[in-house]
Amino acid sequence: MEKLRTVRGVHDLLPNDLHKHKKVIEAGLNVSSKFRYSEIEIPIFEFSEVFKKPLGKSSDIVTKENYIFKDRSDDELMLRPEGTSGVVRAFLNAGLVQDIPQRFSYFGPMFRYERPQKGRLRQFKQFGVECIGISNSMADIEVIFLGYEFLKKLNLTDKITLKINSLGDADSRLTYRKVLINYLNDYKFKLSNDSVKRLSENPLRILDSKNEIDQKILINAPNVLDYLNEASKERFANVCEGLNVLKINYEIDKNLVRGLDYYCHTAFEFITDQLGAQGTVLAGGRYDGLSKMLGGVDVAGVGWAAGIERLALMVQSEYIDNPDIVLMAQTEVYNHLLLPIMNELVNEDFKVEIIYTGNMSKKFKRANKINASYAILLGEEEVAKKVIKLKNLSLGSEQLIDLNQGIKILKKILHN
Ligand code: ATP
Ligand code: MG
């Protein structure tokens, strides 16, 4: 029979991989909560406006990578490609403007119709944080600090580099935009098709191009930092100074941008050279314009999102699921008698598996295969005497013992 496949770029997560994802999420939640970021959950699909309005016509994730569909009420919905828009929408809907700052963390699946490769999927997960309502540069430092501590918790700091840049405020950005268009216009016939399109719509996004020829052209492009006005320059210097105080190393990368229109000032990425082309593991920036684009009042925001799959590929952690105790009856007739024993043991927090079938030699093979530490055996003699046989599987030693006594011994050994 032909196997049913999963959709391209969409994967099952079997226990070994899921375990690593959970490690990443646990570390994220743990560190975020210490920075007082509270976890929230927002819908996986929304009216497509939530993404279209702020992300705009020129962003890939809305134009080329979207999963848009109509539901039975003819509403246009979109599977979320990212978390920030939804989080800010939720913040506005809940009327939290009156109660800023708000600090949120979230994680869950995102959907983008991309060309699948290692570390690039169509359904992937992000862990992210958003700090809403603080325009001061201290908030930029705070979220980078939090991102760094998150990666530190995963033991990854020696495998990653922090890159930062500033796009400046709206004025600086506008000035730079003109200068950049001017420069790139001279290379119009060499630029990639995508970049030519972006030249009029969103020229800053070209800085982010992965096309090799584009990248060569960009080497001598005007530097955004040279076009920051005084206030924006000072602000960027403050962010850098904060990182110096924290002794977090960084490189300034003049071509680092967040491609979307609502970003301003600080942009940053933590990258690694261990994942091939998909080297960005965590990316973020300031998005002061986003709330207004969603129809809300002007509220500042800064945050980041990390790719859980990419981090999971780097995390060293083995999934161990061996039972403390296996239960085996000499004959299947006694299997029922193992159930109350299992009941007591799981209530005492032991990991237990009953091995139901096969002869004793097969059962021991299974116990060995799953690396059990102890076995409880029930045979004719044990049943008659109302005791159990407790066997230490690594030493081979065994004793006939009352169940409660046995539990006491196991607790002493295994729970210490
Ligand atoms: P890239 O340049 O790799 O396409 P991006 O700029 O589209 O990344 P963001 O929108 O900033 O990515 O998302 C934040 C993080 O989410 C990325 O740094 C990456 O780790 C992860 N990510 C983004 N797209 C994917 C994907 N298709 N599959 C797996 N992880 C992804
Ligand atoms: Mg992308």
Short mmCIF file of C-alpha atoms and ligand atoms in Angstrom, two decimals:
data_model
loop_
_atom_site.label_atom_id
_atom_site.label_comp_id
_atom_site.label_asym_id
_atom_site.label_seq_id
_atom_site.Cartn_x
_atom_site.Cartn_y
_atom_site.Cartn_z
CA MET A 1 0.00 0.00 0.00
CA GLU A 2 1.25 3.46 -0.78
CA LYS A 3 2.15 5.38 2.34
CA LEU A 4 0.37 8.63 3.12
CA ARG A 5 2.97 11.35 3.02
CA THR A 6 3.23 14.56 5.01
CA VAL A 7 3.15 17.87 3.14
CA ARG A 8 6.53 19.03 1.82
CA GLY A 9 8.43 20.99 4.45
CA VAL A 10 6.17 19.74 7.22
CA HIS A 11 7.57 17.13 9.57
CA ASP A 12 6.52 14.75 12.28
CA LEU A 13 8.40 15.17 15.49
CA LEU A 14 9.26 11.81 16.99
CA PRO A 15 10.22 11.64 20.67
CA ASN A 16 13.97 12.12 20.12
CA ASP A 17 13.52 15.35 18.18
CA LEU A 18 10.60 16.61 20.20
CA HIS A 19 12.74 16.22 23.28
CA LYS A 20 15.23 18.73 21.87
CA HIS A 21 12.48 21.15 20.89
CA LYS A 22 11.17 20.95 24.43
CA LYS A 23 14.62 21.71 25.82
CA VAL A 24 14.74 24.85 23.69
CA ILE A 25 11.25 25.94 24.74
CA GLU A 26 11.91 25.16 28.40
CA ALA A 27 15.08 27.25 28.33
CA GLY A 28 13.20 30.09 26.64
CA LEU A 29 10.34 30.08 29.11
CA ASN A 30 12.66 29.73 32.06
CA VAL A 31 14.91 32.64 31.15
CA SER A 32 12.04 34.83 29.95
CA SER A 33 10.16 34.41 33.19
CA LYS A 34 13.23 35.59 35.10
CA PHE A 35 13.17 38.75 32.98
CA ARG A 36 9.46 38.98 33.86
CA TYR A 37 8.12 38.09 30.43
CA SER A 38 4.78 36.33 30.78
CA GLU A 39 3.81 33.59 28.39
CA ILE A 40 0.83 34.21 26.15
CA GLU A 41 -0.80 32.15 23.46
CA ILE A 42 -2.33 33.68 20.37
CA PRO A 43 -4.25 32.03 17.52
CA ILE A 44 -2.49 30.07 14.83
CA PHE A 45 -4.70 31.66 12.19
CA GLU A 46 -6.09 35.16 12.00
CA PHE A 47 -7.89 37.38 9.52
CA SER A 48 -5.24 37.90 6.88
CA GLU A 49 -5.36 41.66 7.53
CA VAL A 50 -3.49 41.15 10.79
CA PHE A 51 -0.44 40.23 8.72
CA LYS A 52 -1.16 42.04 5.48
CA LYS A 53 -1.60 45.46 7.04
CA PRO A 54 1.68 45.68 8.89
CA LEU A 55 3.85 43.36 6.85
CA GLY A 56 2.83 45.07 3.67
CA LYS A 57 2.85 44.38 -0.02
CA SER A 58 6.58 44.07 -0.35
CA SER A 59 7.32 41.48 2.28
CA ASP A 60 8.01 37.94 1.16
CA ILE A 61 6.17 36.39 4.02
CA VAL A 62 2.94 38.04 2.89
CA THR A 63 3.34 37.94 -0.86
CA LYS A 64 5.20 34.76 -1.70
CA GLU A 65 5.25 32.68 1.44
CA ASN A 66 1.70 32.99 2.70
CA TYR A 67 -0.83 30.33 3.50
CA ILE A 68 -4.07 32.20 2.86
CA PHE A 69 -7.45 30.54 2.57
CA LYS A 70 -11.13 31.35 2.71
CA ASP A 71 -13.23 29.63 5.33
CA ARG A 72 -16.88 28.65 4.96
CA SER A 73 -18.04 32.17 5.86
CA ASP A 74 -15.89 33.51 3.05
CA ASP A 75 -13.56 35.21 5.51
CA GLU A 76 -9.98 35.47 4.31
CA LEU A 77 -7.73 33.85 6.87
CA MET A 78 -4.02 33.34 7.07
CA LEU A 79 -1.89 30.84 8.92
CA ARG A 80 0.45 32.99 10.95
CA PRO A 81 3.89 33.46 9.40
CA GLU A 82 5.27 35.11 12.53
CA GLY A 83 4.25 36.03 16.06
CA THR A 84 4.82 39.74 16.55
CA SER A 85 1.77 41.04 14.64
CA GLY A 86 -0.56 38.72 16.53
CA VAL A 87 0.95 39.58 19.89
CA VAL A 88 0.59 43.31 19.29
CA ARG A 89 -2.96 42.78 18.02
CA ALA A 90 -3.75 40.83 21.19
CA PHE A 91 -2.20 43.58 23.30
CA LEU A 92 -4.39 46.20 21.58
CA ASN A 93 -7.55 44.09 21.77
CA ALA A 94 -7.07 43.51 25.48
CA GLY A 95 -6.87 47.26 26.09
CA LEU A 96 -3.43 46.95 27.62
CA VAL A 97 -2.32 50.30 26.21
CA GLN A 98 -3.42 51.67 29.58
CA ASP A 99 -1.06 49.34 31.35
CA ILE A 100 2.37 49.51 29.76
CA PRO A 101 4.98 48.19 29.74
CA GLN A 102 3.90 44.66 28.90
CA ARG A 103 6.39 41.87 28.47
CA PHE A 104 5.33 38.71 26.65
CA SER A 105 6.86 35.44 25.56
CA TYR A 106 5.27 32.95 23.18
CA PHE A 107 6.09 29.86 21.20
CA GLY A 108 4.39 27.75 18.59
CA PRO A 109 4.14 26.88 14.92
CA MET A 110 4.50 29.39 12.10
CA PHE A 111 3.78 28.76 8.43
CA ARG A 112 5.64 29.98 5.37
CA TYR A 113 5.56 28.58 1.87
CA GLU A 114 9.31 28.43 1.32
CA ARG A 115 11.70 26.09 -0.40
CA PRO A 116 12.36 23.47 2.26
CA GLN A 117 15.97 22.78 3.25
CA LYS A 118 17.79 21.90 6.45
CA GLY A 119 16.59 24.45 9.02
CA ARG A 120 13.99 25.87 6.63
CA LEU A 121 10.54 24.36 6.78
CA ARG A 122 7.00 25.27 5.81
CA GLN A 123 5.69 24.57 9.28
CA PHE A 124 8.29 25.54 11.83
CA LYS A 125 8.27 26.76 15.41
CA GLN A 126 9.44 30.00 16.90
CA PHE A 127 10.07 31.05 20.45
CA GLY A 128 9.77 34.79 20.80
CA VAL A 129 9.57 37.69 23.22
CA GLU A 130 8.03 41.14 22.87
CA CYS A 131 8.58 44.13 25.14
CA ILE A 132 5.77 46.57 24.44
CA GLY A 133 5.49 50.18 25.57
CA ILE A 134 9.08 51.22 26.23
CA SER A 135 10.71 53.45 23.66
CA ASN A 136 13.85 53.90 25.75
CA SER A 137 16.94 52.14 24.38
CA MET A 138 17.19 50.20 27.66
CA ALA A 139 14.42 47.95 26.34
CA ASP A 140 16.50 47.13 23.25
CA ILE A 141 19.38 46.16 25.50
CA GLU A 142 17.03 44.14 27.70
CA VAL A 143 15.72 41.96 24.88
CA ILE A 144 19.19 41.32 23.45
CA PHE A 145 20.37 40.49 26.97
CA LEU A 146 17.45 38.09 27.32
CA GLY A 147 18.23 36.50 23.94
CA TYR A 148 21.84 36.04 24.98
CA GLU A 149 20.90 34.44 28.30
CA PHE A 150 18.51 32.11 26.47
CA LEU A 151 21.31 30.93 24.18
CA LYS A 152 23.62 30.67 27.17
CA LYS A 153 21.13 28.41 28.91
CA LEU A 154 21.35 26.16 25.83
CA ASN A 155 25.17 26.20 26.00
CA LEU A 156 25.38 27.82 22.59
CA THR A 157 27.12 31.13 23.28
CA ASP A 158 30.46 29.93 21.95
CA LYS A 159 28.81 28.87 18.68
CA ILE A 160 27.01 32.11 17.91
CA THR A 161 27.80 35.70 16.99
CA LEU A 162 25.62 38.70 17.68
CA LYS A 163 25.26 41.15 14.84
CA ILE A 164 23.58 44.48 15.32
CA ASN A 165 22.74 47.55 13.33
CA SER A 166 20.53 50.57 13.51
CA LEU A 167 18.08 51.80 10.92
CA GLY A 168 17.50 55.03 12.82
CA ASP A 169 14.21 56.82 13.21
CA ALA A 170 11.75 57.52 10.39
CA ASP A 171 13.64 60.64 9.26
CA SER A 172 17.02 58.94 9.12
CA ARG A 173 15.50 56.01 7.34
CA LEU A 174 13.95 58.23 4.70
CA THR A 175 17.23 60.01 4.04
CA TYR A 176 19.08 56.73 3.77
CA ARG A 177 16.43 55.25 1.54
CA LYS A 178 17.02 57.96 -1.05
CA VAL A 179 20.79 57.58 -0.93
CA LEU A 180 20.52 53.84 -1.25
CA ILE A 181 18.14 53.97 -4.21
CA ASN A 182 20.50 56.40 -5.87
CA TYR A 183 23.45 54.03 -5.42
CA LEU A 184 21.57 50.90 -6.46
CA ASN A 185 20.03 52.53 -9.52
CA ASP A 186 23.47 52.43 -11.14
CA TYR A 187 23.43 48.63 -10.83
CA LYS A 188 19.85 48.14 -11.89
CA PHE A 189 20.79 45.79 -14.72
CA LYS A 190 22.98 43.58 -12.58
CA LEU A 191 20.73 43.22 -9.53
CA SER A 192 18.60 40.10 -9.10
CA ASN A 193 15.00 40.33 -10.28
CA ASP A 194 13.73 40.34 -6.71
CA SER A 195 16.01 43.20 -5.81
CA VAL A 196 14.98 45.26 -8.82
CA LYS A 197 11.38 44.89 -7.72
CA ARG A 198 12.31 45.95 -4.22
CA LEU A 199 14.15 49.01 -5.46
CA SER A 200 10.93 50.97 -5.62
CA GLU A 201 8.94 49.16 -2.97
CA ASN A 202 11.31 48.40 -0.14
CA PRO A 203 14.94 49.15 -1.06
CA LEU A 204 16.29 48.50 2.43
CA ARG A 205 15.22 44.92 2.08
CA ILE A 206 17.80 44.55 -0.72
CA LEU A 207 20.53 44.81 1.92
CA ASP A 208 19.28 41.47 3.19
CA SER A 209 19.53 39.78 -0.23
CA LYS A 210 21.13 36.35 -0.31
CA ASN A 211 21.93 36.62 -4.03
CA GLU A 212 25.69 36.58 -4.58
CA ILE A 213 25.80 39.30 -7.21
CA ASP A 214 23.57 41.51 -5.09
CA GLN A 215 25.88 40.93 -2.17
CA LYS A 216 28.91 42.02 -4.22
CA ILE A 217 27.13 45.19 -5.28
CA LEU A 218 26.25 45.88 -1.66
CA ILE A 219 29.86 45.81 -0.46
CA ASN A 220 30.31 49.43 -1.45
CA ALA A 221 26.78 50.56 -0.74
CA PRO A 222 26.34 53.62 1.48
CA ASN A 223 26.35 52.75 5.15
CA VAL A 224 23.06 53.29 6.96
CA LEU A 225 24.93 54.33 10.09
CA ASP A 226 26.39 57.33 8.24
CA TYR A 227 22.89 58.64 7.65
CA LEU A 228 21.51 58.45 11.17
CA ASN A 229 20.54 61.80 12.63
CA GLU A 230 22.08 62.83 15.95
CA ALA A 231 19.28 61.44 18.11
CA SER A 232 19.38 58.08 16.33
CA LYS A 233 23.17 57.94 16.56
CA GLU A 234 23.10 58.58 20.26
CA ARG A 235 20.43 55.99 20.74
CA PHE A 236 22.47 53.36 18.90
CA ALA A 237 25.54 54.27 20.95
CA ASN A 238 23.49 53.69 24.10
CA VAL A 239 22.49 50.23 22.95
CA CYS A 240 26.13 49.34 22.18
CA GLU A 241 27.22 50.71 25.54
CA GLY A 242 24.67 48.54 27.31
CA LEU A 243 26.07 45.46 25.58
CA ASN A 244 29.59 46.54 26.57
CA VAL A 245 28.50 46.80 30.18
CA LEU A 246 27.06 43.29 29.93
CA LYS A 247 30.23 42.06 28.20
CA ILE A 248 28.14 40.67 25.35
CA ASN A 249 30.29 40.67 22.23
CA TYR A 250 28.77 41.99 19.05
CA GLU A 251 29.66 42.96 15.52
CA ILE A 252 28.10 45.92 13.80
CA ASP A 253 26.79 44.82 10.42
CA LYS A 254 25.77 47.71 8.20
CA ASN A 255 23.75 45.44 5.93
CA LEU A 256 21.66 43.94 8.68
CA VAL A 257 18.05 45.02 8.31
CA ARG A 258 14.69 43.68 9.28
CA GLY A 259 12.93 43.76 5.97
CA LEU A 260 9.59 45.03 7.18
CA ASP A 261 8.41 48.61 7.06
CA TYR A 262 7.58 48.99 10.70
CA TYR A 263 11.07 48.35 11.96
CA CYS A 264 13.25 51.23 13.17
CA HIS A 265 16.39 51.75 15.21
CA THR A 266 17.92 48.55 16.55
CA ALA A 267 18.06 45.40 14.40
CA PHE A 268 19.97 42.34 15.56
CA GLU A 269 20.60 38.68 14.82
CA PHE A 270 22.38 35.86 16.54
CA ILE A 271 23.98 33.74 13.85
CA THR A 272 25.98 30.54 13.70
CA ASP A 273 28.23 28.98 11.09
CA GLN A 274 27.09 25.48 12.05
CA LEU A 275 23.87 25.29 10.08
CA GLY A 276 24.97 26.09 6.55
CA ALA A 277 22.91 28.73 4.80
CA GLN A 278 20.28 28.79 7.55
CA GLY A 279 22.60 30.43 10.06
CA THR A 280 20.28 32.90 11.77
CA VAL A 281 18.96 31.33 14.93
CA LEU A 282 17.43 34.38 16.56
CA ALA A 283 16.46 37.69 15.01
CA GLY A 284 14.74 40.79 16.22
CA GLY A 285 14.45 44.51 16.35
CA ARG A 286 12.44 47.54 17.28
CA TYR A 287 9.02 47.95 15.74
CA ASP A 288 7.61 51.26 17.00
CA GLY A 289 5.39 51.68 13.94
CA LEU A 290 3.61 48.35 14.17
CA SER A 291 0.80 49.18 16.59
CA LYS A 292 -0.33 52.11 14.46
CA MET A 293 -0.28 50.00 11.33
CA LEU A 294 -2.65 47.60 13.07
CA GLY A 295 -5.04 50.48 13.70
CA GLY A 296 -4.01 51.07 17.30
CA VAL A 297 -2.39 54.03 19.00
CA ASP A 298 1.31 54.67 18.74
CA VAL A 299 3.03 52.19 21.08
CA ALA A 300 6.71 51.35 21.01
CA GLY A 301 7.88 47.76 20.89
CA VAL A 302 10.98 45.65 20.60
CA GLY A 303 11.42 41.90 20.49
CA TRP A 304 12.85 38.86 18.79
CA ALA A 305 11.97 35.41 17.55
CA ALA A 306 14.17 32.34 17.50
CA GLY A 307 13.84 29.35 15.20
CA ILE A 308 13.26 26.32 17.42
CA GLU A 309 14.22 23.77 14.72
CA ARG A 310 17.53 25.52 14.07
CA LEU A 311 18.35 25.68 17.77
CA ALA A 312 17.28 22.07 18.27
CA LEU A 313 19.77 21.03 15.58
CA MET A 314 22.52 22.52 17.73
CA VAL A 315 21.38 21.37 21.15
CA GLN A 316 23.18 18.36 22.57
CA SER A 317 20.74 16.37 24.62
CA GLU A 318 19.81 12.75 24.54
CA TYR A 319 16.29 11.50 25.04
CA ILE A 320 16.34 8.95 27.82
CA ASP A 321 13.18 7.08 28.63
CA ASN A 322 14.20 3.88 30.34
CA PRO A 323 11.80 2.56 32.97
CA ASP A 324 12.75 2.27 36.62
CA ILE A 325 10.89 -0.96 36.93
CA VAL A 326 9.44 -3.58 34.61
CA LEU A 327 6.71 -5.92 35.77
CA MET A 328 6.57 -9.46 34.45
CA ALA A 329 4.34 -12.40 35.29
CA GLN A 330 5.42 -15.98 34.85
CA THR A 331 2.24 -16.73 32.94
CA GLU A 332 -0.27 -14.44 31.30
CA VAL A 333 -2.86 -15.62 33.83
CA TYR A 334 -1.15 -13.42 36.43
CA ASN A 335 -1.01 -10.31 34.25
CA HIS A 336 -4.05 -8.82 36.00
CA LEU A 337 -2.24 -9.08 39.33
CA LEU A 338 0.42 -6.76 37.96
CA LEU A 339 -2.07 -3.91 37.47
CA PRO A 340 -2.48 -2.96 41.17
CA ILE A 341 1.31 -3.15 41.54
CA MET A 342 1.72 -0.81 38.58
CA ASN A 343 -0.90 1.45 40.13
CA GLU A 344 1.06 1.75 43.38
CA LEU A 345 4.35 2.29 41.61
CA VAL A 346 3.21 5.06 39.24
CA ASN A 347 1.60 6.78 42.20
CA GLU A 348 5.00 6.68 43.86
CA ASP A 349 6.42 8.41 40.75
CA PHE A 350 8.25 5.47 39.26
CA LYS A 351 8.39 4.88 35.52
CA VAL A 352 6.91 1.48 34.92
CA GLU A 353 6.24 -0.86 32.04
CA ILE A 354 4.41 -4.15 32.21
CA ILE A 355 5.82 -6.66 29.78
CA TYR A 356 2.72 -8.58 28.81
CA THR A 357 3.65 -11.32 26.42
CA GLY A 358 6.33 -13.81 25.48
CA ASN A 359 8.17 -16.37 27.57
CA MET A 360 10.40 -15.25 30.44
CA SER A 361 13.50 -15.18 28.30
CA LYS A 362 11.77 -12.85 25.80
CA LYS A 363 10.56 -10.67 28.63
CA PHE A 364 14.07 -10.34 30.05
CA LYS A 365 15.34 -9.46 26.59
CA ARG A 366 12.81 -6.66 26.38
CA ALA A 367 13.74 -5.45 29.91
CA ASN A 368 17.35 -5.36 28.82
CA LYS A 369 16.58 -3.56 25.59
CA ILE A 370 14.71 -0.76 27.30
CA ASN A 371 17.37 -0.54 30.00
CA ALA A 372 15.19 -1.19 33.01
CA SER A 373 16.88 -1.01 36.39
CA TYR A 374 14.63 -3.37 38.34
CA ALA A 375 12.11 -6.09 37.64
CA ILE A 376 9.21 -7.23 39.75
CA LEU A 377 8.30 -10.84 39.00
CA LEU A 378 5.20 -12.76 39.85
CA GLY A 379 5.23 -16.53 39.66
CA GLU A 380 3.32 -19.33 41.33
CA GLU A 381 5.35 -19.13 44.53
CA GLU A 382 5.04 -15.32 44.86
CA VAL A 383 1.31 -15.40 44.25
CA ALA A 384 0.81 -18.18 46.78
CA LYS A 385 2.86 -16.34 49.42
CA LYS A 386 1.40 -12.92 48.48
CA VAL A 387 4.87 -11.44 47.88
CA ILE A 388 6.83 -10.20 44.92
CA LYS A 389 10.23 -11.13 43.55
CA LEU A 390 12.33 -7.98 43.28
CA LYS A 391 15.26 -8.32 40.94
CA ASN A 392 18.12 -5.88 40.48
CA LEU A 393 18.72 -6.21 36.76
CA SER A 394 22.26 -4.90 36.71
CA LEU A 395 23.50 -7.10 39.58
CA GLY A 396 21.20 -10.04 38.98
CA SER A 397 20.42 -10.26 42.69
CA GLU A 398 16.85 -11.03 43.73
CA GLN A 399 14.71 -11.35 46.84
CA LEU A 400 11.20 -12.40 47.77
CA ILE A 401 9.65 -9.52 49.57
CA ASP A 402 6.38 -7.93 50.57
CA LEU A 403 5.26 -5.35 47.97
CA ASN A 404 5.29 -2.45 50.44
CA GLN A 405 8.77 -3.40 51.63
CA GLY A 406 9.86 -3.58 48.01
CA ILE A 407 8.51 -0.12 47.28
CA LYS A 408 10.36 1.24 50.29
CA ILE A 409 13.63 -0.22 49.01
CA LEU A 410 13.02 1.09 45.48
CA LYS A 411 12.21 4.54 46.79
CA LYS A 412 15.42 4.63 48.77
CA ILE A 413 17.52 3.60 45.79
CA LEU A 414 15.81 5.26 42.85
CA HIS A 415 14.46 8.48 44.34
CA ASN A 416 17.71 9.58 45.89
P1 ATP B 1 15.67 33.78 6.93
O1 ATP B 1 16.53 34.90 6.51
O2 ATP B 1 16.44 32.57 7.41
O3 ATP B 1 14.60 33.43 5.95
P2 ATP B 1 13.79 35.42 8.28
O4 ATP B 1 14.40 36.77 8.26
O5 ATP B 1 12.73 35.09 7.31
O6 ATP B 1 14.93 34.30 8.23
P3 ATP B 1 12.44 35.91 10.77
O7 ATP B 1 11.16 36.24 10.14
O8 ATP B 1 13.25 37.00 11.37
O9 ATP B 1 13.33 35.08 9.75
O10 ATP B 1 12.20 34.76 11.85
C1 ATP B 1 13.01 34.58 13.02
C2 ATP B 1 13.69 33.24 13.04
O11 ATP B 1 12.79 32.18 12.75
C3 ATP B 1 14.78 33.06 11.99
O12 ATP B 1 15.97 33.64 12.43
C4 ATP B 1 14.89 31.55 11.92
O13 ATP B 1 15.69 31.05 12.98
C5 ATP B 1 13.48 31.12 12.09
N1 ATP B 1 12.85 30.84 10.79
C6 ATP B 1 12.36 31.72 9.88
N2 ATP B 1 11.85 31.08 8.81
C7 ATP B 1 12.02 29.75 9.05
C8 ATP B 1 11.68 28.57 8.33
N3 ATP B 1 11.05 28.61 7.16
N4 ATP B 1 12.00 27.36 8.86
C9 ATP B 1 12.63 27.29 10.06
N5 ATP B 1 12.96 28.37 10.80
C10 ATP B 1 12.67 29.59 10.31
MG MG B 2 12.67 34.12 5.46
#
